[in-house]
Amino acid sequence: MGGLLTWVAYRRWGLAAGLKGAGLSLLPLAAYLTDTLRMATRIGDAVVDWATALVFSPSVWAGVVVAGLGVVLFVIGRGMQARGRGTTPRPRAAAPAAAAPDQREPLPRGRGKAGRAEPAVGDDDLADIEALLKKRGIT
């Protein structure tokens, strides 16, 4: 039958259609010779057996319900976590009381990448910047 359809395709639509038809006609023969057909029927039987056991077994349905419940709880937990709900704040570690806030050493000003001391920004420069900001309406 496949050979006849291949011949018709070749006559009507040309060599490319005939070659495609010949290739498709050879696939069932190749499946038979390589025992792929027997494998496909075994896989089909196994799927049917599994589906039959799934439909008629209460323990399998209990497993499906438990799996569904687990997925639902996981999704709800992820949603709550993303919104920041249902989380308990963790206690922070006590900060070392080595120096009181008013006794801290001041940070060095004007350190560049190379470690050179740069001149500190003077009040004149800040006054110029403030004047520009006020001129633009930024306070």
Coordinates of C-alpha atoms in Angstrom, one line a residue:
M1 CA 0.0 0.0 0.0
G2 CA 2.8 2.4 0.9
G3 CA 4.6 1.7 -2.3
L4 CA 1.5 2.5 -4.3
L5 CA 1.0 5.8 -2.5
T6 CA 4.7 6.6 -3.0
W7 CA 4.3 6.0 -6.8
V8 CA 1.2 8.2 -6.9
A9 CA 3.0 11.0 -5.0
Y10 CA 6.0 10.7 -7.3
R11 CA 3.8 11.0 -10.5
R12 CA 1.7 13.9 -9.2
W13 CA 4.1 16.0 -7.1
G14 CA 7.6 15.1 -8.3
L15 CA 10.8 13.4 -7.1
A16 CA 10.9 15.1 -3.7
A17 CA 7.4 13.9 -2.7
G18 CA 8.2 10.4 -4.0
L19 CA 11.4 10.2 -1.9
K20 CA 9.5 11.4 1.2
G21 CA 6.9 8.7 0.6
A22 CA 9.5 6.0 0.1
G23 CA 11.2 7.0 3.4
L24 CA 7.9 6.9 5.3
S25 CA 7.0 3.5 3.6
L26 CA 10.2 2.0 4.9
L27 CA 9.7 2.9 8.5
P28 CA 7.2 0.2 9.5
L29 CA 9.5 -2.5 8.0
A30 CA 12.5 -1.1 9.9
A31 CA 10.4 -1.1 13.1
Y32 CA 9.5 -4.7 12.6
L33 CA 13.1 -5.8 11.8
T34 CA 14.5 -4.1 14.9
D35 CA 11.7 -5.4 17.3
T36 CA 10.7 -1.8 17.9
L37 CA 7.0 -2.8 17.4
R38 CA 7.2 -5.3 20.2
M39 CA 8.8 -2.8 22.5
A40 CA 6.1 -0.2 21.7
T41 CA 3.4 -2.8 22.5
R42 CA 5.1 -3.6 25.8
I43 CA 5.3 0.1 26.7
G44 CA 1.6 0.5 25.8
D45 CA 0.7 -2.5 27.9
A46 CA 2.7 -1.2 30.9
V47 CA 1.0 2.2 30.6
V48 CA -2.4 0.6 30.5
D49 CA -1.6 -1.6 33.5
W50 CA -0.4 1.5 35.5
A51 CA -3.5 3.5 34.6
T52 CA -5.8 0.6 35.6
A53 CA -4.0 0.2 38.9
L54 CA -4.3 4.0 39.4
V55 CA -8.0 4.1 38.8
F56 CA -9.0 1.2 41.0
S57 CA -6.5 1.4 43.9
P58 CA -7.5 3.5 46.9
S59 CA -3.9 3.6 48.2
V60 CA -2.7 5.1 45.0
W61 CA -5.5 7.8 45.2
A62 CA -4.4 8.5 48.8
G63 CA -0.9 9.0 47.5
V64 CA -2.1 11.4 44.7
V65 CA -4.1 13.4 47.3
V66 CA -1.0 13.6 49.6
A67 CA 1.2 14.7 46.8
G68 CA -1.4 17.4 45.7
L69 CA -1.6 18.6 49.3
G70 CA 2.2 18.8 49.5
V71 CA 2.4 20.9 46.3
V72 CA -0.4 23.2 47.5
L73 CA 1.2 23.8 50.9
F74 CA 4.6 24.5 49.2
V75 CA 3.1 27.0 46.8
I76 CA 1.2 28.8 49.6
G77 CA 4.4 28.9 51.7
R78 CA 6.4 30.4 48.8
G79 CA 3.7 33.0 48.2
M80 CA 3.6 34.0 51.9
Q81 CA 7.4 34.1 52.1
A82 CA 7.6 36.4 49.0
R83 CA 5.1 38.8 50.6
G84 CA 6.9 38.8 53.9
R85 CA 4.1 37.2 55.8
G86 CA 4.3 34.3 58.2
T87 CA 8.0 34.8 58.9
T88 CA 9.4 35.3 62.4
P89 CA 12.1 37.8 62.7
R90 CA 15.4 36.3 63.7
P91 CA 17.1 37.7 66.8
R92 CA 20.1 39.8 65.9
A93 CA 23.5 39.0 67.4
A94 CA 24.5 41.4 70.2
A95 CA 26.9 44.0 68.9
P96 CA 30.3 44.2 70.7
A97 CA 30.3 47.1 73.1
A98 CA 33.9 48.0 72.5
A99 CA 33.2 51.6 71.7
A100 CA 30.3 53.8 72.6
P101 CA 28.7 55.7 69.6
D102 CA 30.1 59.0 70.9
Q103 CA 33.7 57.7 71.3
R104 CA 34.1 56.4 67.7
E105 CA 37.2 57.4 65.7
P106 CA 36.3 59.7 62.8
L107 CA 36.7 58.2 59.4
P108 CA 39.7 59.6 57.4
R109 CA 38.4 62.2 54.9
G110 CA 39.5 62.5 51.3
R111 CA 41.1 59.1 50.8
G112 CA 41.3 58.1 47.1
K113 CA 42.0 54.7 45.6
A114 CA 45.8 55.2 45.9
G115 CA 45.6 56.2 49.5
R116 CA 46.6 59.8 48.9
A117 CA 45.1 62.5 51.1
E118 CA 42.9 64.8 49.0
P119 CA 41.9 68.3 50.2
A120 CA 38.7 68.4 52.2
V121 CA 35.8 70.1 50.6
G122 CA 35.7 73.7 51.8
D123 CA 32.7 75.8 52.8
D124 CA 33.1 77.9 49.6
D125 CA 32.5 74.9 47.4
L126 CA 29.5 73.9 49.4
A127 CA 28.0 77.4 49.2
D128 CA 28.4 77.3 45.4
I129 CA 26.6 73.9 45.2
E130 CA 23.8 75.1 47.5
A131 CA 23.4 78.2 45.3
L132 CA 23.1 76.1 42.2
L133 CA 20.6 73.8 43.8
K134 CA 18.5 76.7 45.0
K135 CA 18.6 78.3 41.5
R136 CA 17.2 75.0 40.1
G137 CA 14.5 74.9 42.8
I138 CA 16.0 71.9 44.6
T139 CA 16.2 72.2 48.3

